[in-house]
Amino acid sequence: MAWKQNDAESLQSADELKRQKRIKLAIYIGIFIVFQIIVITAMSLTVMKVKTPKLRLGNINVQELNSTPTTPSFDTKFTTQIRVKNTNFGPYKFDEGTVTFLYQGATVGQVSIPKSKAGMLSTKKFDVEVSLSSSALSSSNIGNELSSGVLTLNGAARLTGKVELMFIMKKKKASTMNCTIAFALSSKTLKSLQCK
């Protein structure tokens, strides 16, 4: 009789062990699913989020800067760097573009940006030489500005391209630039450079 009772107890404890193993397995599966959801959410909020690459001008080194307040006219030559900063976890392939330099909304010169690619989390740099002249301007108050000793120009550009993520997802992005450049005419140097 005692033997039958022991046998029944061992069967009951075996069933209890199986039930506990199933509960543990269900808990592990639940933890794994929650962990996967957290990882996927973190990836979609950081790695898979596509940001617009930044397009900016780098340091400007003035080579020539001539101005005549009486005529009035100006011409300048300088070197600069065009920078395409890609903060995405995938390359940014962009088409050819143009940086247009303006004086009070009128074009005084242009520089082209070749078709290229900015790698993942990197900056693509182009060294360029820029020549600008007021000869194309018809009428403006250049004389007043040249007499003040500061020449203010704008540099504007737009690049269109695609950011590629994980070799499968491609997202169109357009980078824009609007820089204000001020030259000190007396010292023939760059006074300030501000880009947005």
Short mmCIF file of N, CA and C in Angstrom, two decimals:
data_model
loop_
_atom_site.label_atom_id
_atom_site.label_comp_id
_atom_site.label_asym_id
_atom_site.label_seq_id
_atom_site.Cartn_x
_atom_site.Cartn_y
_atom_site.Cartn_z
N MET A 1 0.83 -1.19 0.00
CA MET A 1 0.00 0.00 0.00
C MET A 1 0.88 1.26 0.00
N ALA A 2 1.94 1.22 0.82
CA ALA A 2 2.87 2.35 0.89
C ALA A 2 3.57 2.52 -0.45
N TRP A 3 3.82 1.38 -1.12
CA TRP A 3 4.50 1.43 -2.42
C TRP A 3 3.65 2.14 -3.45
N LYS A 4 2.33 1.84 -3.47
CA LYS A 4 1.41 2.49 -4.41
C LYS A 4 1.31 3.98 -4.14
N GLN A 5 1.37 4.37 -2.89
CA GLN A 5 1.27 5.79 -2.54
C GLN A 5 2.54 6.52 -3.02
N ASN A 6 3.70 5.91 -2.82
CA ASN A 6 4.97 6.48 -3.30
C ASN A 6 4.96 6.65 -4.80
N ASP A 7 4.46 5.66 -5.50
CA ASP A 7 4.39 5.69 -6.96
C ASP A 7 3.48 6.83 -7.43
N ALA A 8 2.38 7.01 -6.76
CA ALA A 8 1.44 8.10 -7.11
C ALA A 8 2.07 9.45 -6.85
N GLU A 9 2.83 9.55 -5.73
CA GLU A 9 3.50 10.81 -5.41
C GLU A 9 4.57 11.15 -6.43
N SER A 10 5.32 10.12 -6.88
CA SER A 10 6.38 10.37 -7.87
C SER A 10 5.77 10.77 -9.22
N LEU A 11 4.62 10.17 -9.56
CA LEU A 11 3.94 10.58 -10.79
C LEU A 11 3.46 12.02 -10.69
N GLN A 12 2.94 12.35 -9.53
CA GLN A 12 2.45 13.72 -9.31
C GLN A 12 3.62 14.71 -9.37
N SER A 13 4.76 14.39 -8.75
CA SER A 13 5.92 15.29 -8.76
C SER A 13 6.51 15.39 -10.18
N ALA A 14 6.46 14.32 -10.98
CA ALA A 14 6.93 14.37 -12.38
C ALA A 14 6.05 15.31 -13.19
N ASP A 15 4.71 15.21 -12.96
CA ASP A 15 3.79 16.14 -13.64
C ASP A 15 4.07 17.58 -13.22
N GLU A 16 4.35 17.78 -11.94
CA GLU A 16 4.65 19.12 -11.41
C GLU A 16 5.92 19.66 -12.05
N LEU A 17 6.94 18.80 -12.20
CA LEU A 17 8.20 19.22 -12.84
C LEU A 17 7.97 19.63 -14.30
N LYS A 18 7.17 18.84 -15.01
CA LYS A 18 6.86 19.16 -16.41
C LYS A 18 6.14 20.50 -16.51
N ARG A 19 5.21 20.72 -15.59
CA ARG A 19 4.45 21.98 -15.59
C ARG A 19 5.38 23.17 -15.31
N GLN A 20 6.31 22.99 -14.36
CA GLN A 20 7.27 24.06 -14.05
C GLN A 20 8.18 24.34 -15.24
N LYS A 21 8.62 23.30 -15.95
CA LYS A 21 9.47 23.48 -17.14
C LYS A 21 8.73 24.25 -18.22
N ARG A 22 7.43 23.93 -18.40
CA ARG A 22 6.62 24.66 -19.40
C ARG A 22 6.49 26.14 -19.01
N ILE A 23 6.29 26.40 -17.73
CA ILE A 23 6.17 27.80 -17.26
C ILE A 23 7.48 28.55 -17.51
N LYS A 24 8.62 27.88 -17.18
CA LYS A 24 9.93 28.51 -17.42
C LYS A 24 10.14 28.79 -18.91
N LEU A 25 9.79 27.82 -19.75
CA LEU A 25 9.93 27.99 -21.20
C LEU A 25 9.08 29.16 -21.69
N ALA A 26 7.85 29.25 -21.20
CA ALA A 26 6.96 30.36 -21.59
C ALA A 26 7.54 31.70 -21.13
N ILE A 27 8.13 31.74 -19.94
CA ILE A 27 8.75 32.97 -19.44
C ILE A 27 9.94 33.36 -20.32
N TYR A 28 10.80 32.38 -20.66
CA TYR A 28 11.96 32.66 -21.53
C TYR A 28 11.53 33.17 -22.90
N ILE A 29 10.50 32.55 -23.47
CA ILE A 29 9.99 33.00 -24.77
C ILE A 29 9.45 34.42 -24.66
N GLY A 30 8.72 34.71 -23.58
CA GLY A 30 8.19 36.06 -23.36
C GLY A 30 9.29 37.09 -23.23
N ILE A 31 10.36 36.77 -22.47
CA ILE A 31 11.50 37.68 -22.30
C ILE A 31 12.19 37.91 -23.65
N PHE A 32 12.37 36.84 -24.43
CA PHE A 32 13.00 36.95 -25.75
C PHE A 32 12.20 37.86 -26.67
N ILE A 33 10.87 37.71 -26.67
CA ILE A 33 10.00 38.54 -27.52
C ILE A 33 10.09 40.01 -27.10
N VAL A 34 10.04 40.27 -25.80
CA VAL A 34 10.15 41.65 -25.30
C VAL A 34 11.51 42.23 -25.69
N PHE A 35 12.58 41.45 -25.53
CA PHE A 35 13.92 41.90 -25.90
C PHE A 35 13.98 42.24 -27.39
N GLN A 36 13.41 41.40 -28.25
CA GLN A 36 13.41 41.66 -29.70
C GLN A 36 12.65 42.94 -30.03
N ILE A 37 11.53 43.17 -29.35
CA ILE A 37 10.75 44.39 -29.57
C ILE A 37 11.58 45.62 -29.20
N ILE A 38 12.31 45.55 -28.07
CA ILE A 38 13.16 46.67 -27.65
C ILE A 38 14.27 46.92 -28.67
N VAL A 39 14.92 45.84 -29.14
CA VAL A 39 16.00 45.98 -30.13
C VAL A 39 15.48 46.58 -31.43
N ILE A 40 14.35 46.10 -31.92
CA ILE A 40 13.77 46.60 -33.17
C ILE A 40 13.37 48.06 -33.02
N THR A 41 12.77 48.43 -31.90
CA THR A 41 12.38 49.82 -31.66
C THR A 41 13.61 50.72 -31.61
N ALA A 42 14.65 50.29 -30.90
CA ALA A 42 15.89 51.09 -30.82
C ALA A 42 16.52 51.25 -32.19
N MET A 43 16.53 50.18 -32.99
CA MET A 43 17.10 50.25 -34.35
C MET A 43 16.31 51.22 -35.22
N SER A 44 14.99 51.16 -35.14
CA SER A 44 14.17 52.02 -36.01
C SER A 44 14.28 53.49 -35.60
N LEU A 45 14.54 53.76 -34.31
CA LEU A 45 14.66 55.14 -33.85
C LEU A 45 16.06 55.72 -34.07
N THR A 46 17.07 54.88 -34.24
CA THR A 46 18.43 55.38 -34.41
C THR A 46 19.00 55.03 -35.78
N VAL A 47 19.32 53.78 -35.97
CA VAL A 47 20.00 53.35 -37.20
C VAL A 47 19.13 53.55 -38.44
N MET A 48 17.87 53.19 -38.37
CA MET A 48 17.01 53.24 -39.56
C MET A 48 16.38 54.62 -39.80
N LYS A 49 16.61 55.58 -38.90
CA LYS A 49 16.06 56.92 -39.08
C LYS A 49 16.96 57.67 -40.06
N VAL A 50 16.37 58.17 -41.14
CA VAL A 50 17.14 58.84 -42.18
C VAL A 50 17.14 60.34 -41.93
N LYS A 51 18.35 60.89 -41.77
CA LYS A 51 18.51 62.33 -41.54
C LYS A 51 18.98 62.99 -42.83
N THR A 52 18.63 64.26 -43.00
CA THR A 52 19.07 65.00 -44.19
C THR A 52 20.54 65.35 -44.05
N PRO A 53 21.38 64.94 -45.01
CA PRO A 53 22.80 65.30 -44.95
C PRO A 53 22.98 66.82 -45.00
N LYS A 54 24.04 67.31 -44.36
CA LYS A 54 24.31 68.75 -44.29
C LYS A 54 25.28 69.15 -45.40
N LEU A 55 24.99 70.27 -46.05
CA LEU A 55 25.82 70.82 -47.12
C LEU A 55 26.34 72.17 -46.63
N ARG A 56 27.66 72.32 -46.56
CA ARG A 56 28.26 73.54 -46.01
C ARG A 56 29.52 73.94 -46.77
N LEU A 57 29.91 75.22 -46.61
CA LEU A 57 31.20 75.69 -47.09
C LEU A 57 32.19 75.60 -45.93
N GLY A 58 33.44 75.24 -46.25
CA GLY A 58 34.48 75.19 -45.23
C GLY A 58 35.22 76.52 -45.17
N ASN A 59 36.41 76.49 -44.61
CA ASN A 59 37.22 77.71 -44.49
C ASN A 59 37.47 78.34 -45.85
N ILE A 60 37.44 79.67 -45.87
CA ILE A 60 37.69 80.42 -47.11
C ILE A 60 39.05 81.08 -47.00
N ASN A 61 39.91 80.82 -48.00
CA ASN A 61 41.23 81.46 -48.07
C ASN A 61 41.24 82.42 -49.25
N VAL A 62 41.28 83.70 -48.93
CA VAL A 62 41.23 84.74 -49.97
C VAL A 62 42.57 84.82 -50.69
N GLN A 63 42.53 84.73 -52.03
CA GLN A 63 43.74 84.87 -52.83
C GLN A 63 43.81 86.28 -53.42
N GLU A 64 42.68 86.77 -53.90
CA GLU A 64 42.60 88.13 -54.45
C GLU A 64 41.29 88.75 -54.02
N LEU A 65 41.32 90.05 -53.75
CA LEU A 65 40.09 90.78 -53.43
C LEU A 65 40.31 92.23 -53.83
N ASN A 66 39.70 92.60 -54.94
CA ASN A 66 39.85 93.96 -55.44
C ASN A 66 38.48 94.64 -55.47
N SER A 67 38.46 95.87 -55.00
CA SER A 67 37.21 96.62 -55.02
C SER A 67 37.49 98.08 -55.36
N THR A 68 36.56 98.67 -56.10
CA THR A 68 36.66 100.08 -56.47
C THR A 68 35.33 100.74 -56.15
N PRO A 69 35.26 101.52 -55.06
CA PRO A 69 34.00 102.16 -54.69
C PRO A 69 33.52 103.20 -55.70
N THR A 70 34.44 103.81 -56.44
CA THR A 70 34.05 104.87 -57.39
C THR A 70 33.39 104.31 -58.63
N THR A 71 33.80 103.15 -59.11
CA THR A 71 33.26 102.60 -60.37
C THR A 71 31.79 102.19 -60.28
N PRO A 72 31.17 101.61 -59.33
CA PRO A 72 31.67 100.70 -58.30
C PRO A 72 31.75 99.27 -58.83
N SER A 73 32.76 98.52 -58.38
CA SER A 73 32.91 97.13 -58.82
C SER A 73 33.79 96.35 -57.84
N PHE A 74 33.71 95.03 -57.95
CA PHE A 74 34.58 94.16 -57.14
C PHE A 74 34.83 92.88 -57.91
N ASP A 75 35.95 92.25 -57.59
CA ASP A 75 36.22 90.88 -58.05
C ASP A 75 37.09 90.21 -56.99
N THR A 76 36.87 88.91 -56.85
CA THR A 76 37.61 88.16 -55.84
C THR A 76 37.87 86.73 -56.30
N LYS A 77 38.95 86.18 -55.78
CA LYS A 77 39.29 84.77 -55.98
C LYS A 77 39.60 84.19 -54.61
N PHE A 78 39.02 83.04 -54.34
CA PHE A 78 39.32 82.37 -53.07
C PHE A 78 39.17 80.87 -53.23
N THR A 79 39.78 80.15 -52.30
CA THR A 79 39.61 78.69 -52.26
C THR A 79 38.75 78.37 -51.05
N THR A 80 37.97 77.33 -51.19
CA THR A 80 37.12 76.87 -50.09
C THR A 80 36.89 75.37 -50.24
N GLN A 81 36.20 74.84 -49.28
CA GLN A 81 35.87 73.42 -49.31
C GLN A 81 34.35 73.28 -49.24
N ILE A 82 33.80 72.49 -50.14
CA ILE A 82 32.38 72.16 -50.08
C ILE A 82 32.29 70.83 -49.34
N ARG A 83 31.49 70.82 -48.28
CA ARG A 83 31.41 69.62 -47.43
C ARG A 83 29.99 69.07 -47.42
N VAL A 84 29.89 67.77 -47.67
CA VAL A 84 28.61 67.06 -47.57
C VAL A 84 28.74 66.08 -46.41
N LYS A 85 28.10 66.44 -45.28
CA LYS A 85 28.21 65.63 -44.06
C LYS A 85 27.02 64.68 -43.96
N ASN A 86 27.32 63.38 -43.97
CA ASN A 86 26.29 62.34 -43.90
C ASN A 86 26.32 61.69 -42.52
N THR A 87 25.26 61.88 -41.73
CA THR A 87 25.20 61.31 -40.38
C THR A 87 24.34 60.05 -40.33
N ASN A 88 24.10 59.44 -41.47
CA ASN A 88 23.26 58.23 -41.56
C ASN A 88 24.10 56.96 -41.52
N PHE A 89 23.45 55.85 -41.19
CA PHE A 89 24.09 54.54 -41.16
C PHE A 89 23.98 53.88 -42.54
N GLY A 90 24.30 54.64 -43.55
CA GLY A 90 24.28 54.16 -44.93
C GLY A 90 24.80 55.28 -45.82
N PRO A 91 25.31 54.97 -47.02
CA PRO A 91 25.87 56.00 -47.90
C PRO A 91 24.80 56.92 -48.49
N TYR A 92 25.22 58.17 -48.79
CA TYR A 92 24.35 59.16 -49.44
C TYR A 92 24.92 59.40 -50.83
N LYS A 93 24.21 58.90 -51.84
CA LYS A 93 24.63 59.10 -53.23
C LYS A 93 23.87 60.29 -53.78
N PHE A 94 24.61 61.32 -54.24
CA PHE A 94 23.95 62.53 -54.70
C PHE A 94 24.35 62.88 -56.13
N ASP A 95 23.43 63.59 -56.80
CA ASP A 95 23.65 64.01 -58.18
C ASP A 95 24.49 65.29 -58.22
N GLU A 96 24.91 65.64 -59.42
CA GLU A 96 25.68 66.87 -59.62
C GLU A 96 24.86 68.08 -59.17
N GLY A 97 25.54 69.05 -58.60
CA GLY A 97 24.85 70.26 -58.14
C GLY A 97 25.69 71.49 -58.41
N THR A 98 25.16 72.64 -58.02
CA THR A 98 25.85 73.91 -58.25
C THR A 98 25.73 74.79 -57.02
N VAL A 99 26.86 75.40 -56.63
CA VAL A 99 26.85 76.42 -55.59
C VAL A 99 26.82 77.76 -56.32
N THR A 100 25.80 78.55 -56.03
CA THR A 100 25.66 79.87 -56.67
C THR A 100 26.00 80.94 -55.65
N PHE A 101 26.89 81.85 -56.04
CA PHE A 101 27.27 82.97 -55.18
C PHE A 101 26.51 84.20 -55.65
N LEU A 102 25.89 84.89 -54.68
CA LEU A 102 25.01 86.01 -55.01
C LEU A 102 25.40 87.28 -54.26
N TYR A 103 25.17 88.41 -54.93
CA TYR A 103 25.28 89.71 -54.27
C TYR A 103 23.90 90.36 -54.35
N GLN A 104 23.26 90.53 -53.21
CA GLN A 104 21.90 91.08 -53.13
C GLN A 104 20.95 90.40 -54.10
N GLY A 105 21.04 89.08 -54.16
CA GLY A 105 20.13 88.28 -54.98
C GLY A 105 20.54 88.08 -56.42
N ALA A 106 21.59 88.79 -56.88
CA ALA A 106 22.06 88.66 -58.27
C ALA A 106 23.30 87.76 -58.30
N THR A 107 23.36 86.86 -59.28
CA THR A 107 24.47 85.90 -59.39
C THR A 107 25.76 86.59 -59.79
N VAL A 108 26.83 86.33 -59.03
CA VAL A 108 28.16 86.86 -59.35
C VAL A 108 29.16 85.74 -59.65
N GLY A 109 28.74 84.50 -59.52
CA GLY A 109 29.61 83.37 -59.85
C GLY A 109 29.00 82.05 -59.41
N GLN A 110 29.55 80.96 -59.98
CA GLN A 110 29.05 79.62 -59.65
C GLN A 110 30.21 78.62 -59.62
N VAL A 111 29.99 77.56 -58.86
CA VAL A 111 30.94 76.44 -58.78
C VAL A 111 30.13 75.16 -58.80
N SER A 112 30.59 74.17 -59.58
CA SER A 112 29.82 72.92 -59.66
C SER A 112 30.31 71.90 -58.64
N ILE A 113 29.36 71.09 -58.17
CA ILE A 113 29.65 69.98 -57.26
C ILE A 113 29.46 68.70 -58.08
N PRO A 114 30.50 67.87 -58.21
CA PRO A 114 30.35 66.66 -59.03
C PRO A 114 29.46 65.61 -58.36
N LYS A 115 28.89 64.75 -59.19
CA LYS A 115 28.11 63.61 -58.69
C LYS A 115 29.05 62.73 -57.89
N SER A 116 28.62 62.35 -56.68
CA SER A 116 29.52 61.58 -55.83
C SER A 116 28.74 60.85 -54.73
N LYS A 117 29.48 60.38 -53.73
CA LYS A 117 28.87 59.64 -52.63
C LYS A 117 29.58 60.00 -51.32
N ALA A 118 28.78 60.29 -50.29
CA ALA A 118 29.31 60.48 -48.94
C ALA A 118 29.03 59.19 -48.18
N GLY A 119 30.09 58.55 -47.71
CA GLY A 119 29.94 57.27 -47.03
C GLY A 119 29.19 57.37 -45.71
N MET A 120 28.92 56.21 -45.14
CA MET A 120 28.21 56.12 -43.87
C MET A 120 28.98 56.88 -42.78
N LEU A 121 28.29 57.76 -42.06
CA LEU A 121 28.86 58.53 -40.95
C LEU A 121 30.16 59.23 -41.33
N SER A 122 30.18 59.85 -42.51
CA SER A 122 31.40 60.53 -42.96
C SER A 122 31.06 61.81 -43.71
N THR A 123 32.10 62.57 -44.03
CA THR A 123 31.94 63.84 -44.74
C THR A 123 32.72 63.80 -46.04
N LYS A 124 32.05 64.06 -47.14
CA LYS A 124 32.70 64.14 -48.45
C LYS A 124 33.12 65.59 -48.65
N LYS A 125 34.40 65.81 -49.01
CA LYS A 125 34.93 67.17 -49.16
C LYS A 125 35.43 67.40 -50.58
N PHE A 126 35.12 68.58 -51.09
CA PHE A 126 35.58 68.99 -52.41
C PHE A 126 36.32 70.31 -52.26
N ASP A 127 37.59 70.36 -52.68
CA ASP A 127 38.33 71.62 -52.69
C ASP A 127 38.04 72.34 -53.99
N VAL A 128 37.62 73.59 -53.90
CA VAL A 128 37.26 74.35 -55.10
C VAL A 128 37.91 75.73 -55.08
N GLU A 129 38.12 76.26 -56.29
CA GLU A 129 38.59 77.63 -56.44
C GLU A 129 37.44 78.45 -57.02
N VAL A 130 37.15 79.56 -56.38
CA VAL A 130 35.99 80.37 -56.76
C VAL A 130 36.46 81.72 -57.27
N SER A 131 35.91 82.14 -58.42
CA SER A 131 36.18 83.48 -58.97
C SER A 131 34.85 84.20 -59.09
N LEU A 132 34.74 85.35 -58.44
CA LEU A 132 33.50 86.13 -58.46
C LEU A 132 33.78 87.53 -58.98
N SER A 133 32.79 88.07 -59.71
CA SER A 133 32.95 89.42 -60.26
C SER A 133 31.60 90.12 -60.31
N SER A 134 31.64 91.44 -60.09
CA SER A 134 30.41 92.25 -60.14
C SER A 134 30.09 92.72 -61.56
N SER A 135 30.90 92.32 -62.55
CA SER A 135 30.70 92.79 -63.92
C SER A 135 29.33 92.40 -64.49
N ALA A 136 28.76 91.30 -63.99
CA ALA A 136 27.45 90.85 -64.49
C ALA A 136 26.29 91.62 -63.86
N LEU A 137 26.56 92.41 -62.84
CA LEU A 137 25.49 93.16 -62.16
C LEU A 137 25.10 94.38 -62.96
N SER A 138 23.80 94.61 -63.08
CA SER A 138 23.33 95.77 -63.84
C SER A 138 23.25 97.02 -62.97
N SER A 139 22.46 96.95 -61.91
CA SER A 139 22.35 98.12 -61.04
C SER A 139 22.14 97.67 -59.60
N SER A 140 22.88 98.25 -58.73
CA SER A 140 22.73 97.97 -57.30
C SER A 140 23.46 99.05 -56.53
N ASN A 141 23.37 98.99 -55.24
CA ASN A 141 24.07 99.99 -54.42
C ASN A 141 25.41 99.43 -53.94
N ILE A 142 26.20 98.89 -54.87
CA ILE A 142 27.51 98.33 -54.52
C ILE A 142 28.39 99.41 -53.91
N GLY A 143 28.35 100.61 -54.48
CA GLY A 143 29.22 101.71 -54.02
C GLY A 143 29.09 101.97 -52.54
N ASN A 144 27.86 102.00 -52.02
CA ASN A 144 27.64 102.25 -50.60
C ASN A 144 28.28 101.16 -49.74
N GLU A 145 28.10 99.91 -50.16
CA GLU A 145 28.65 98.80 -49.38
C GLU A 145 30.17 98.78 -49.45
N LEU A 146 30.72 99.02 -50.64
CA LEU A 146 32.17 99.02 -50.78
C LEU A 146 32.79 100.16 -49.96
N SER A 147 32.11 101.29 -49.89
CA SER A 147 32.61 102.41 -49.08
C SER A 147 32.60 102.08 -47.59
N SER A 148 31.67 101.20 -47.18
CA SER A 148 31.60 100.81 -45.76
C SER A 148 32.76 99.90 -45.35
N GLY A 149 33.44 99.31 -46.32
CA GLY A 149 34.60 98.46 -46.02
C GLY A 149 34.29 96.99 -45.85
N VAL A 150 33.03 96.61 -46.06
CA VAL A 150 32.64 95.19 -45.93
C VAL A 150 31.84 94.78 -47.17
N LEU A 151 32.20 93.66 -47.76
CA LEU A 151 31.46 93.10 -48.90
C LEU A 151 30.76 91.84 -48.43
N THR A 152 29.43 91.82 -48.53
CA THR A 152 28.64 90.67 -48.08
C THR A 152 28.06 89.93 -49.28
N LEU A 153 28.32 88.63 -49.33
CA LEU A 153 27.82 87.76 -50.40
C LEU A 153 27.07 86.58 -49.78
N ASN A 154 26.29 85.91 -50.62
CA ASN A 154 25.59 84.70 -50.19
C ASN A 154 26.01 83.54 -51.09
N GLY A 155 26.09 82.36 -50.49
CA GLY A 155 26.35 81.13 -51.24
C GLY A 155 25.18 80.20 -51.02
N ALA A 156 24.53 79.77 -52.10
CA ALA A 156 23.35 78.90 -51.98
C ALA A 156 23.52 77.67 -52.87
N ALA A 157 23.03 76.53 -52.39
CA ALA A 157 23.11 75.30 -53.18
C ALA A 157 22.05 74.32 -52.72
N ARG A 158 21.76 73.35 -53.60
CA ARG A 158 20.82 72.27 -53.30
C ARG A 158 21.33 71.00 -53.97
N LEU A 159 21.43 69.95 -53.19
CA LEU A 159 21.84 68.64 -53.71
C LEU A 159 20.71 67.65 -53.52
N THR A 160 20.44 66.85 -54.53
CA THR A 160 19.43 65.80 -54.39
C THR A 160 20.11 64.44 -54.51
N GLY A 161 19.64 63.51 -53.72
CA GLY A 161 20.22 62.17 -53.76
C GLY A 161 19.42 61.20 -52.93
N LYS A 162 20.03 60.02 -52.69
CA LYS A 162 19.36 58.96 -51.93
C LYS A 162 20.28 58.42 -50.86
N VAL A 163 19.70 58.20 -49.67
CA VAL A 163 20.41 57.52 -48.60
C VAL A 163 20.00 56.05 -48.65
N GLU A 164 21.00 55.17 -48.65
CA GLU A 164 20.74 53.73 -48.75
C GLU A 164 21.02 53.09 -47.39
N LEU A 165 20.01 52.42 -46.84
CA LEU A 165 20.16 51.75 -45.54
C LEU A 165 20.01 50.25 -45.70
N MET A 166 20.94 49.53 -45.10
CA MET A 166 20.91 48.06 -45.06
C MET A 166 20.80 47.43 -46.46
N PHE A 167 21.29 48.11 -47.47
CA PHE A 167 21.31 47.64 -48.86
C PHE A 167 19.92 47.37 -49.44
N ILE A 168 18.86 47.74 -48.73
CA ILE A 168 17.52 47.47 -49.24
C ILE A 168 16.65 48.72 -49.28
N MET A 169 16.79 49.57 -48.29
CA MET A 169 15.91 50.73 -48.20
C MET A 169 16.63 51.97 -48.76
N LYS A 170 15.98 52.65 -49.69
CA LYS A 170 16.54 53.89 -50.25
C LYS A 170 15.55 55.01 -50.00
N LYS A 171 16.06 56.11 -49.46
CA LYS A 171 15.20 57.24 -49.13
C LYS A 171 15.76 58.49 -49.78
N LYS A 172 14.90 59.21 -50.53
CA LYS A 172 15.33 60.45 -51.19
C LYS A 172 15.52 61.55 -50.16
N LYS A 173 16.63 62.28 -50.29
CA LYS A 173 16.91 63.41 -49.41
C LYS A 173 17.54 64.54 -50.22
N ALA A 174 17.13 65.77 -49.91
CA ALA A 174 17.69 66.95 -50.58
C ALA A 174 18.39 67.81 -49.54
N SER A 175 19.67 68.07 -49.77
CA SER A 175 20.46 68.91 -48.87
C SER A 175 20.50 70.32 -49.43
N THR A 176 20.30 71.30 -48.56
CA THR A 176 20.36 72.70 -49.00
C THR A 176 21.40 73.45 -48.17
N MET A 177 21.88 74.53 -48.76
CA MET A 177 22.87 75.36 -48.09
C MET A 177 22.55 76.82 -48.33
N ASN A 178 22.70 77.62 -47.30
CA ASN A 178 22.57 79.07 -47.43
C ASN A 178 23.63 79.69 -46.53
N CYS A 179 24.71 80.19 -47.14
CA CYS A 179 25.82 80.76 -46.37
C CYS A 179 25.90 82.26 -46.61
N THR A 180 26.23 83.00 -45.57
CA THR A 180 26.48 84.43 -45.66
C THR A 180 27.97 84.64 -45.44
N ILE A 181 28.61 85.27 -46.43
CA ILE A 181 30.06 85.47 -46.40
C ILE A 181 30.33 86.97 -46.37
N ALA A 182 31.13 87.40 -45.41
CA ALA A 182 31.50 88.82 -45.33
C ALA A 182 33.01 88.96 -45.45
N PHE A 183 33.44 89.83 -46.36
CA PHE A 183 34.86 90.10 -46.56
C PHE A 183 35.20 91.48 -46.02
N ALA A 184 36.34 91.59 -45.33
CA ALA A 184 36.85 92.90 -44.90
C ALA A 184 37.72 93.43 -46.04
N LEU A 185 37.30 94.53 -46.66
CA LEU A 185 37.97 95.03 -47.87
C LEU A 185 39.34 95.64 -47.58
N SER A 186 39.50 96.29 -46.45
CA SER A 186 40.79 96.94 -46.17
C SER A 186 41.90 95.91 -45.98
N SER A 187 41.61 94.83 -45.22
CA SER A 187 42.63 93.80 -44.98
C SER A 187 42.60 92.69 -46.03
N LYS A 188 41.57 92.72 -46.90
CA LYS A 188 41.40 91.70 -47.94
C LYS A 188 41.37 90.29 -47.35
N THR A 189 40.56 90.15 -46.29
CA THR A 189 40.44 88.86 -45.61
C THR A 189 38.96 88.54 -45.37
N LEU A 190 38.72 87.31 -44.98
CA LEU A 190 37.38 86.89 -44.61
C LEU A 190 37.06 87.44 -43.23
N LYS A 191 35.91 88.09 -43.13
CA LYS A 191 35.47 88.64 -41.84
C LYS A 191 34.60 87.63 -41.11
N SER A 192 33.64 87.03 -41.84
CA SER A 192 32.78 86.02 -41.21
C SER A 192 32.17 85.09 -42.26
N LEU A 193 31.83 83.88 -41.80
CA LEU A 193 31.18 82.87 -42.63
C LEU A 193 30.14 82.17 -41.76
N GLN A 194 28.87 82.31 -42.15
CA GLN A 194 27.79 81.66 -41.40
C GLN A 194 26.95 80.85 -42.37
N CYS A 195 26.77 79.58 -42.08
CA CYS A 195 25.98 78.70 -42.95
C CYS A 195 24.80 78.10 -42.19
N LYS A 196 23.69 77.95 -42.93
CA LYS A 196 22.50 77.29 -42.37
C LYS A 196 22.16 76.11 -43.26
#
